[in-house]
Amino acid sequence: MGESLLSSSIAGVERVGSSLQMAGVALSDIAETVGTPTFVYNAEFIRDRYGILARAFAGMPHRIHYAVKANSNLAVLRLLRELGAGADLVSGGELRRALAAGFSPDRLIFSGVGKTDAELSLAIDEGIGHIAIESLAELDRIATLADALQRDVRLGVRINPEVTTETHPYISTGEKGIKFGVPVDRVPEAARRILEHPRLTLTAVAMHLGSQLTDPEPYLHGIRHLLELVEALEGQGTTTIEAIDIGGGLGVDYGDGREMAISSFASVVRGLLEPSGLTVYLEPGRYLTGNAGVLLTRVLYCKHSGGKEFVIVDAGFNDFLRPSRYQALHAIAEVEAHGREARVVDVVGPICETGDFFALERSLPAVEPGELLAVMGAGAYGFVMSSNYNTRPRAAEVMVDGGRFGVARPRESEAALFAGENPTPLE
Ligand code: LLP
């Protein structure tokens, strides 16, 4: 797997002559200036993706709430906010980021299975669009906080739709027996409690089926569940529901040619939801940013060992975890093509674990130490999942737009990694 994966329709890059470029900027120029490893994001690609989704739902009431967890860099958030997106959040930190990026609180949704009192209080204080509850215990907690803070709160209820999806089990989130959502048979009780509480209003019902889905069918089943539920809740007096939140999960092509077809997805959603008059909320993360980004890394060594060829690069799984954690396929390309013969190699990082790899048994043009590689599809669940394991500074983040690039987050310094530590905490 190599150059054939590099169609610019799947990744926000193109080869001009021998050099890999993003929006008119040579990736090698970025590496020279900023160093490696570095995440590089293509603003125009994000705009295109947002446009495709917005056009697919044009004419029906809809809102696109970007799932901030996918890539929470302020430059990315600001761009999406300017395009008209709202945001889906899962922590107080993400809420503060979204506010820092200028999102209006009423365009924010707070999801998540384990929100703390401090996080809930912040969301209530800011008067966000709605908080999606995931249990009756959380509902009771919010009721108490709303009373104490004397604030009205708009709520969504995320159900467990019990829909099976074909994706990696770690990112399948709508099946029976997993931790997410209120069980459907408990939702009427939740709605009753909300109805009885003067400060609470139920404005949305929600689901999130899973991530990296390429088939619209599970959405069909999930939305039917939600519609039946809205009808049942109306039957018991809840007439305030404005929106059906169908979550995120739209899968992207990481190199195997599979991607959610937005036209079929939209026709499934529109067919079911347009007659209801309800607003559809979408929470895409990966679809908007996944293929907008690459991880630039430099080859440190090439090594032959145990009958295998290893390409050892300066990025590790602390920088980009997806291949290691989900055995996820990510195309890898040379930044400067040299026209060399392909070889079957493992592309691995410097971390002291065998699971530190970006590709196993991958056919790639031969590379030499000092040369640059680009790991594709690193714009979502890339930097945000990175860590300081092995006391490695987190990578820089760069945004490219209109033939120029700028640093959206500088590389961490090694000294900063332990600056706050106290070697003698008991003295
Ligand atoms: N809404 C909710 C409530 C979610 O939990 C998620 C993702 C999304 C929206 C956005 O999903 P997306 O459109 O990006 O698929 N780290 C994993 C993905 C975890 C996704 C968790 N929830 C990965 O690298 O594949």
Short mmCIF file of C-alpha atoms and ligand atoms in Angstrom, two decimals:
data_model
loop_
_atom_site.label_atom_id
_atom_site.label_comp_id
_atom_site.label_asym_id
_atom_site.label_seq_id
_atom_site.Cartn_x
_atom_site.Cartn_y
_atom_site.Cartn_z
CA MET A 1 0.00 0.00 0.00
CA GLY A 2 1.60 3.26 -1.04
CA GLU A 3 1.09 5.93 -3.62
CA SER A 4 -2.13 4.35 -4.87
CA LEU A 5 -3.74 5.44 -1.61
CA LEU A 6 -2.81 9.01 -2.15
CA SER A 7 -5.74 10.26 -4.12
CA SER A 8 -6.22 13.87 -3.04
CA SER A 9 -9.93 13.15 -2.76
CA ILE A 10 -9.23 11.12 0.37
CA ALA A 11 -6.41 13.11 1.90
CA GLY A 12 -5.92 16.83 1.86
CA VAL A 13 -2.63 16.51 -0.02
CA GLU A 14 -1.46 16.25 -3.62
CA ARG A 15 1.77 15.42 -5.33
CA VAL A 16 3.17 18.25 -7.42
CA GLY A 17 6.18 17.01 -9.36
CA SER A 18 8.03 14.91 -6.83
CA SER A 19 6.91 16.83 -3.77
CA LEU A 20 3.90 16.27 -1.55
CA GLN A 21 1.97 19.47 -1.03
CA MET A 22 -0.95 20.60 1.03
CA ALA A 23 -2.97 23.51 -0.34
CA GLY A 24 0.03 24.78 -2.31
CA VAL A 25 2.56 24.41 0.52
CA ALA A 26 5.34 21.83 0.28
CA LEU A 27 5.22 19.61 3.37
CA SER A 28 9.04 19.58 3.33
CA ASP A 29 9.04 23.38 3.89
CA ILE A 30 6.90 22.91 6.97
CA ALA A 31 9.20 20.19 8.30
CA GLU A 32 12.27 22.39 7.70
CA THR A 33 10.72 25.30 9.58
CA VAL A 34 8.79 23.60 12.38
CA GLY A 35 10.62 20.28 12.69
CA THR A 36 9.12 16.83 13.15
CA PRO A 37 6.93 15.18 14.26
CA THR A 38 4.30 17.73 13.26
CA PHE A 39 0.59 17.52 12.54
CA VAL A 40 -0.46 19.59 9.53
CA TYR A 41 -4.10 20.50 8.88
CA ASN A 42 -5.66 21.71 5.66
CA ALA A 43 -8.22 24.47 6.31
CA GLU A 44 -9.67 24.27 2.79
CA PHE A 45 -10.31 20.54 3.17
CA ILE A 46 -12.29 21.19 6.36
CA ARG A 47 -14.31 23.88 4.56
CA ASP A 48 -15.05 21.46 1.70
CA ARG A 49 -16.17 18.74 4.05
CA TYR A 50 -18.39 21.09 6.02
CA GLY A 51 -19.90 22.31 2.76
CA ILE A 52 -20.68 18.77 1.55
CA LEU A 53 -22.52 17.98 4.77
CA ALA A 54 -24.34 21.30 4.98
CA ARG A 55 -25.49 21.01 1.34
CA ALA A 56 -26.71 17.44 1.91
CA PHE A 57 -29.07 18.76 4.59
CA ALA A 58 -29.94 22.08 2.99
CA GLY A 59 -33.63 22.90 3.09
CA MET A 60 -34.34 20.84 6.19
CA PRO A 61 -33.81 22.14 9.71
CA HIS A 62 -30.40 20.89 10.78
CA ARG A 63 -27.37 21.77 12.85
CA ILE A 64 -23.86 20.45 12.57
CA HIS A 65 -22.23 20.19 15.98
CA TYR A 66 -18.56 19.41 15.45
CA ALA A 67 -17.32 16.73 17.88
CA VAL A 68 -14.50 18.67 19.48
CA LYS A 69 -12.81 15.51 20.78
CA ALA A 70 -11.70 14.67 17.24
CA ASN A 71 -9.39 17.68 16.98
CA SER A 72 -9.71 20.45 19.51
CA ASN A 73 -7.01 22.85 18.32
CA LEU A 74 -8.37 26.39 18.61
CA ALA A 75 -7.52 27.13 14.97
CA VAL A 76 -9.68 24.19 13.87
CA LEU A 77 -12.48 25.19 16.24
CA ARG A 78 -12.42 28.80 15.11
CA LEU A 79 -12.59 27.73 11.46
CA LEU A 80 -15.58 25.47 12.06
CA ARG A 81 -17.32 28.07 14.18
CA GLU A 82 -16.94 30.58 11.34
CA LEU A 83 -18.44 28.06 8.94
CA GLY A 84 -21.55 27.95 11.13
CA ALA A 85 -20.94 24.83 13.17
CA GLY A 86 -21.96 24.32 16.77
CA ALA A 87 -19.94 21.96 18.95
CA ASP A 88 -20.39 18.68 20.77
CA LEU A 89 -18.36 18.52 23.98
CA VAL A 90 -17.45 15.83 26.47
CA SER A 91 -15.60 17.67 29.23
CA GLY A 92 -15.30 20.96 31.04
CA GLY A 93 -12.00 21.42 29.25
CA GLU A 94 -13.65 21.09 25.85
CA LEU A 95 -16.36 23.50 26.97
CA ARG A 96 -13.74 26.08 27.92
CA ARG A 97 -11.94 25.54 24.62
CA ALA A 98 -15.15 26.00 22.64
CA LEU A 99 -15.87 29.24 24.47
CA ALA A 100 -12.27 30.36 23.86
CA ALA A 101 -12.79 29.67 20.15
CA GLY A 102 -15.81 31.98 20.20
CA PHE A 103 -18.70 29.51 20.02
CA SER A 104 -21.94 30.92 21.27
CA PRO A 105 -23.04 28.86 24.32
CA ASP A 106 -26.45 28.11 22.80
CA ARG A 107 -24.67 26.22 19.97
CA LEU A 108 -23.03 23.81 22.40
CA ILE A 109 -24.07 20.31 23.41
CA PHE A 110 -22.51 18.58 26.39
CA SER A 111 -22.42 14.78 25.98
CA GLY A 112 -20.59 12.18 28.03
CA VAL A 113 -21.23 9.37 30.41
CA GLY A 114 -19.41 10.76 33.46
CA LYS A 115 -19.83 14.49 33.91
CA THR A 116 -18.68 15.91 37.24
CA ASP A 117 -20.57 18.47 39.33
CA ALA A 118 -17.97 21.10 38.43
CA GLU A 119 -18.43 20.41 34.71
CA LEU A 120 -22.21 20.40 34.95
CA SER A 121 -22.20 23.63 36.94
CA LEU A 122 -20.01 25.30 34.32
CA ALA A 123 -22.37 24.15 31.54
CA ILE A 124 -25.42 25.33 33.48
CA ASP A 125 -23.79 28.67 34.30
CA GLU A 126 -22.89 29.25 30.67
CA GLY A 127 -26.45 28.39 29.58
CA ILE A 128 -25.36 25.97 26.85
CA GLY A 129 -27.72 24.60 24.15
CA HIS A 130 -28.40 21.39 26.03
CA ILE A 131 -26.83 18.82 28.29
CA ALA A 132 -27.36 15.26 27.07
CA ILE A 133 -28.03 13.10 30.11
CA GLU A 134 -26.82 9.51 30.12
CA SER A 135 -28.45 8.23 33.32
CA LEU A 136 -31.26 9.02 35.72
CA ALA A 137 -28.72 9.63 38.45
CA GLU A 138 -27.14 12.34 36.30
CA LEU A 139 -30.57 13.85 35.74
CA ASP A 140 -31.14 14.07 39.50
CA ARG A 141 -27.73 15.68 39.93
CA ILE A 142 -28.55 18.30 37.30
CA ALA A 143 -31.93 18.98 38.94
CA THR A 144 -30.17 19.67 42.25
CA LEU A 145 -27.59 21.93 40.60
CA ALA A 146 -30.24 23.83 38.62
CA ASP A 147 -32.08 24.55 41.87
CA ALA A 148 -28.91 25.59 43.67
CA LEU A 149 -27.76 27.82 40.82
CA GLN A 150 -31.30 29.01 40.12
CA ARG A 151 -30.85 28.46 36.42
CA ASP A 152 -33.08 26.89 33.77
CA VAL A 153 -31.49 23.97 31.92
CA ARG A 154 -32.28 22.48 28.53
CA LEU A 155 -31.70 18.75 28.41
CA GLY A 156 -31.28 16.04 25.86
CA VAL A 157 -31.53 12.38 26.66
CA ARG A 158 -29.08 10.06 24.99
CA ILE A 159 -30.53 6.62 24.61
CA ASN A 160 -28.80 3.35 24.07
CA PRO A 161 -30.41 2.47 20.72
CA GLU A 162 -29.19 -1.14 20.89
CA VAL A 163 -28.09 -1.08 17.27
CA THR A 164 -25.20 -3.24 16.12
CA THR A 165 -22.51 -1.60 13.99
CA GLU A 166 -19.57 -2.91 12.04
CA THR A 167 -16.59 -1.12 13.43
CA HIS A 168 -13.79 -1.72 15.91
CA PRO A 169 -15.37 -2.83 19.23
CA TYR A 170 -13.62 -0.01 21.14
CA ILE A 171 -15.50 2.60 19.09
CA SER A 172 -18.88 0.88 18.79
CA THR A 173 -21.06 2.77 21.25
CA GLY A 174 -24.73 2.03 20.51
CA GLU A 175 -24.98 -1.66 21.29
CA LYS A 176 -26.73 -3.38 24.16
CA GLY A 177 -24.52 -3.91 27.18
CA ILE A 178 -22.16 -0.96 26.75
CA LYS A 179 -21.86 1.97 29.13
CA PHE A 180 -23.49 4.71 27.03
CA GLY A 181 -26.96 6.19 27.11
CA VAL A 182 -30.13 5.75 29.14
CA PRO A 183 -31.77 2.36 28.50
CA VAL A 184 -34.85 2.98 26.31
CA ASP A 185 -37.24 1.59 28.93
CA ARG A 186 -35.99 4.15 31.48
CA VAL A 187 -36.48 7.17 29.21
CA PRO A 188 -40.22 7.69 30.02
CA GLU A 189 -39.30 7.95 33.71
CA ALA A 190 -36.55 10.45 32.88
CA ALA A 191 -38.98 12.52 30.79
CA ARG A 192 -41.52 12.48 33.64
CA ARG A 193 -38.97 13.78 36.13
CA ILE A 194 -37.93 16.53 33.71
CA LEU A 195 -41.56 17.50 33.13
CA GLU A 196 -42.18 17.79 36.85
CA HIS A 197 -39.14 19.98 37.47
CA PRO A 198 -39.82 23.67 36.86
CA ARG A 199 -36.26 24.45 35.77
CA LEU A 200 -35.74 21.55 33.36
CA THR A 201 -36.91 21.18 29.75
CA LEU A 202 -36.39 18.18 27.50
CA THR A 203 -35.50 19.55 24.06
CA ALA A 204 -33.71 16.66 22.33
CA VAL A 205 -33.38 12.92 22.13
CA ALA A 206 -30.00 11.61 21.06
CA MET A 207 -27.93 8.61 20.06
CA HIS A 208 -24.39 7.94 18.98
CA LEU A 209 -23.97 4.59 17.28
CA GLY A 210 -20.24 4.38 16.97
CA SER A 211 -17.38 5.75 14.96
CA GLN A 212 -15.93 5.10 11.50
CA LEU A 213 -19.26 3.75 10.15
CA THR A 214 -19.57 3.34 6.40
CA ASP A 215 -23.11 1.95 6.14
CA PRO A 216 -26.17 4.21 6.68
CA GLU A 217 -28.36 1.25 7.72
CA PRO A 218 -27.69 1.45 11.50
CA TYR A 219 -28.76 5.12 11.40
CA LEU A 220 -32.07 4.02 9.91
CA HIS A 221 -32.74 1.68 12.82
CA GLY A 222 -31.53 4.15 15.41
CA ILE A 223 -33.61 7.04 14.07
CA ARG A 224 -36.71 4.86 14.00
CA HIS A 225 -36.14 4.10 17.69
CA LEU A 226 -35.79 7.80 18.42
CA LEU A 227 -38.96 8.72 16.49
CA GLU A 228 -40.98 6.06 18.30
CA LEU A 229 -39.63 7.40 21.53
CA VAL A 230 -40.57 11.02 20.74
CA GLU A 231 -44.11 9.84 19.99
CA ALA A 232 -44.31 7.90 23.24
CA LEU A 233 -43.01 10.86 25.22
CA GLU A 234 -45.51 13.20 23.56
CA GLY A 235 -48.19 10.72 24.63
CA GLN A 236 -47.17 11.28 28.25
CA GLY A 237 -47.09 15.07 28.02
CA THR A 238 -43.57 15.98 26.86
CA THR A 239 -44.18 18.36 23.97
CA THR A 240 -40.95 20.34 24.09
CA ILE A 241 -38.69 18.14 21.96
CA GLU A 242 -37.24 20.17 19.10
CA ALA A 243 -34.39 18.04 17.86
CA ILE A 244 -33.25 14.53 17.16
CA ASP A 245 -29.51 14.20 17.63
CA ILE A 246 -28.19 11.33 15.55
CA GLY A 247 -24.61 11.63 16.81
CA GLY A 248 -21.46 11.35 14.76
CA GLY A 249 -19.73 8.35 13.30
CA LEU A 250 -19.48 9.14 9.58
CA GLY A 251 -16.59 7.00 8.39
CA VAL A 252 -13.78 8.28 6.18
CA ASP A 253 -11.50 6.61 3.68
CA TYR A 254 -8.18 5.93 5.36
CA GLY A 255 -6.87 4.11 2.32
CA ASP A 256 -9.12 1.09 1.79
CA GLY A 257 -11.62 2.95 -0.39
CA ARG A 258 -14.44 2.71 2.15
CA GLU A 259 -16.19 5.87 3.25
CA MET A 260 -19.74 6.84 4.25
CA ALA A 261 -21.56 8.00 1.12
CA ILE A 262 -23.02 11.28 2.32
CA SER A 263 -25.77 11.29 -0.31
CA SER A 264 -27.18 7.92 0.83
CA PHE A 265 -26.69 8.82 4.47
CA ALA A 266 -28.54 12.11 3.99
CA SER A 267 -31.37 10.49 2.08
CA VAL A 268 -31.91 7.95 4.89
CA VAL A 269 -31.93 10.71 7.50
CA ARG A 270 -34.08 13.11 5.48
CA GLY A 271 -36.56 10.40 4.53
CA LEU A 272 -37.20 9.61 8.17
CA LEU A 273 -36.86 13.00 9.79
CA GLU A 274 -38.20 15.57 7.31
CA PRO A 275 -41.84 14.54 7.86
CA SER A 276 -41.38 14.91 11.63
CA GLY A 277 -40.60 18.62 11.42
CA LEU A 278 -37.88 18.09 14.03
CA THR A 279 -34.42 19.58 13.64
CA VAL A 280 -31.70 17.04 12.99
CA TYR A 281 -28.50 17.48 14.95
CA LEU A 282 -25.35 15.88 13.59
CA GLU A 283 -22.13 15.45 15.59
CA PRO A 284 -19.43 14.64 13.06
CA GLY A 285 -15.82 14.67 14.16
CA ARG A 286 -13.68 12.49 11.92
CA TYR A 287 -15.65 13.32 8.76
CA LEU A 288 -14.69 16.98 9.04
CA THR A 289 -11.09 16.72 10.18
CA GLY A 290 -9.79 13.15 9.72
CA ASN A 291 -8.42 13.43 6.22
CA ALA A 292 -7.68 17.12 6.63
CA GLY A 293 -4.51 16.23 8.49
CA VAL A 294 -1.22 14.41 8.10
CA LEU A 295 1.50 13.59 10.58
CA LEU A 296 4.91 14.55 9.27
CA THR A 297 7.72 12.39 10.56
CA ARG A 298 11.38 11.94 9.70
CA VAL A 299 13.12 8.62 9.09
CA LEU A 300 15.80 8.08 11.73
CA TYR A 301 17.14 4.67 10.77
CA CYS A 302 16.52 1.77 8.43
CA LYS A 303 17.29 -1.61 9.87
CA HIS A 304 17.24 -5.20 8.71
CA SER A 305 16.48 -7.63 11.52
CA GLY A 306 15.06 -11.14 11.80
CA GLY A 307 14.36 -11.27 8.08
CA LYS A 308 12.40 -8.04 8.20
CA GLU A 309 12.96 -4.44 7.15
CA PHE A 310 12.21 -1.73 9.68
CA VAL A 311 11.84 1.97 8.97
CA ILE A 312 12.32 3.73 12.29
CA VAL A 313 10.78 7.20 12.38
CA ASP A 314 10.84 10.04 14.90
CA ALA A 315 7.09 9.87 15.70
CA GLY A 316 5.75 7.22 18.05
CA PHE A 317 2.43 5.96 19.32
CA ASN A 318 2.53 8.71 21.91
CA ASP A 319 2.04 11.07 18.93
CA PHE A 320 -0.43 9.04 16.90
CA LEU A 321 -2.09 6.11 18.58
CA ARG A 322 -4.66 4.88 16.05
CA PRO A 323 -2.57 2.23 14.23
CA SER A 324 -1.43 0.72 17.50
CA ARG A 325 -4.67 0.99 19.46
CA TYR A 326 -7.21 0.07 16.78
CA GLN A 327 -4.94 -1.67 14.26
CA ALA A 328 -6.13 1.16 12.04
CA LEU A 329 -4.91 1.43 8.48
CA HIS A 330 -3.31 4.75 7.60
CA ALA A 331 -1.71 5.40 4.23
CA ILE A 332 1.92 6.53 4.42
CA ALA A 333 3.68 8.47 1.68
CA GLU A 334 7.14 9.82 1.02
CA VAL A 335 7.17 13.59 1.16
CA GLU A 336 9.72 13.70 -1.69
CA ALA A 337 9.23 10.91 -4.21
CA HIS A 338 12.53 9.45 -5.38
CA GLY A 339 11.12 6.83 -7.70
CA ARG A 340 12.81 4.01 -5.81
CA GLU A 341 11.64 0.39 -5.84
CA ALA A 342 9.03 -0.59 -3.28
CA ARG A 343 10.00 -2.74 -0.30
CA VAL A 344 7.86 -4.43 2.32
CA VAL A 345 8.59 -2.74 5.65
CA ASP A 346 7.32 -2.12 9.15
CA VAL A 347 7.16 1.59 9.91
CA VAL A 348 7.85 1.88 13.63
CA GLY A 349 8.49 4.57 16.22
CA PRO A 350 11.15 5.05 18.90
CA ILE A 351 9.01 4.00 21.87
CA CYS A 352 10.14 1.00 23.87
CA GLU A 353 7.14 -1.17 23.02
CA THR A 354 6.63 -3.59 20.16
CA GLY A 355 3.16 -2.09 19.69
CA ASP A 356 4.73 1.18 18.58
CA PHE A 357 4.05 1.05 14.86
CA PHE A 358 2.36 3.01 12.08
CA ALA A 359 2.29 0.23 9.49
CA LEU A 360 3.16 -3.45 9.45
CA GLU A 361 4.28 -5.33 6.34
CA ARG A 362 3.54 -2.34 4.15
CA SER A 363 4.88 -1.98 0.64
CA LEU A 364 6.53 1.45 0.46
CA PRO A 365 9.13 2.96 -1.87
CA ALA A 366 12.55 2.55 -0.26
CA VAL A 367 13.48 5.43 2.02
CA GLU A 368 16.70 6.62 3.59
CA PRO A 369 17.47 8.16 6.97
CA GLY A 370 16.74 11.88 7.02
CA GLU A 371 13.86 11.62 4.57
CA LEU A 372 10.32 12.63 5.46
CA LEU A 373 7.17 10.54 5.54
CA ALA A 374 3.55 11.68 5.86
CA VAL A 375 1.09 9.51 7.77
CA MET A 376 -2.32 10.26 6.23
CA GLY A 377 -5.66 10.66 7.91
CA ALA A 378 -4.12 12.03 11.10
CA GLY A 379 -6.37 15.08 11.44
CA ALA A 380 -8.87 13.43 13.80
CA TYR A 381 -8.00 11.49 16.96
CA GLY A 382 -4.36 12.34 16.31
CA PHE A 383 -2.85 15.10 18.42
CA VAL A 384 -5.79 14.96 20.84
CA MET A 385 -4.90 11.40 21.82
CA SER A 386 -1.18 12.06 22.09
CA SER A 387 0.69 11.72 25.35
CA ASN A 388 4.04 12.44 26.91
CA TYR A 389 4.91 8.75 27.29
CA ASN A 390 8.69 8.24 27.35
CA THR A 391 8.91 11.95 28.32
CA ARG A 392 8.38 12.89 24.71
CA PRO A 393 7.14 16.42 24.03
CA ARG A 394 3.87 16.53 22.15
CA ALA A 395 4.18 17.40 18.47
CA ALA A 396 3.61 20.80 16.88
CA GLU A 397 0.37 21.55 15.02
CA VAL A 398 0.33 23.60 11.83
CA MET A 399 -2.56 24.98 9.78
CA VAL A 400 -2.25 25.46 6.02
CA ASP A 401 -4.50 27.80 4.08
CA GLY A 402 -4.30 29.79 0.85
CA GLY A 403 -0.73 28.77 0.06
CA ARG A 404 0.58 29.72 3.51
CA PHE A 405 1.11 27.97 6.80
CA GLY A 406 1.14 28.99 10.44
CA VAL A 407 1.86 27.23 13.73
CA ALA A 408 -1.39 26.54 15.54
CA ARG A 409 0.38 25.00 18.53
CA PRO A 410 4.12 25.00 19.07
CA ARG A 411 5.95 21.82 19.91
CA GLU A 412 6.22 21.24 23.66
CA SER A 413 9.65 21.68 25.18
CA GLU A 414 11.29 18.85 27.08
CA ALA A 415 11.93 21.10 30.07
CA ALA A 416 8.23 21.99 30.30
CA LEU A 417 7.37 18.32 30.68
CA PHE A 418 8.74 18.11 34.21
CA ALA A 419 8.80 21.79 35.18
CA GLY A 420 5.83 21.39 37.54
CA GLU A 421 7.18 18.34 39.35
CA ASN A 422 8.58 18.31 42.86
CA PRO A 423 11.41 15.81 43.43
CA THR A 424 11.04 16.16 47.21
CA PRO A 425 7.29 16.35 47.83
CA LEU A 426 7.58 15.34 51.49
CA GLU A 427 10.13 17.93 52.58
N1 LLP B 1 -20.74 12.27 19.30
C1 LLP B 1 -20.45 11.49 20.37
C2 LLP B 1 -21.38 11.45 21.50
C3 LLP B 1 -19.27 10.74 20.37
O1 LLP B 1 -19.00 9.96 21.42
C4 LLP B 1 -18.38 10.79 19.26
C5 LLP B 1 -17.15 10.02 19.24
C6 LLP B 1 -18.72 11.65 18.18
C7 LLP B 1 -19.92 12.36 18.24
C8 LLP B 1 -17.84 11.81 16.98
O2 LLP B 1 -17.61 10.63 16.31
P1 LLP B 1 -16.96 10.67 14.83
O3 LLP B 1 -17.88 11.42 13.92
O4 LLP B 1 -15.64 11.34 14.93
O5 LLP B 1 -16.81 9.24 14.46
N2 LLP B 1 -10.55 7.58 19.17
C9 LLP B 1 -11.36 6.81 18.25
C10 LLP B 1 -12.72 7.42 18.04
C11 LLP B 1 -13.52 7.59 19.32
C12 LLP B 1 -14.85 8.24 19.06
C13 LLP B 1 -15.58 8.51 20.33
N3 LLP B 1 -16.80 9.22 20.17
C14 LLP B 1 -10.63 6.66 16.92
O6 LLP B 1 -9.49 7.14 16.79
O7 LLP B 1 -11.15 6.04 16.01
#
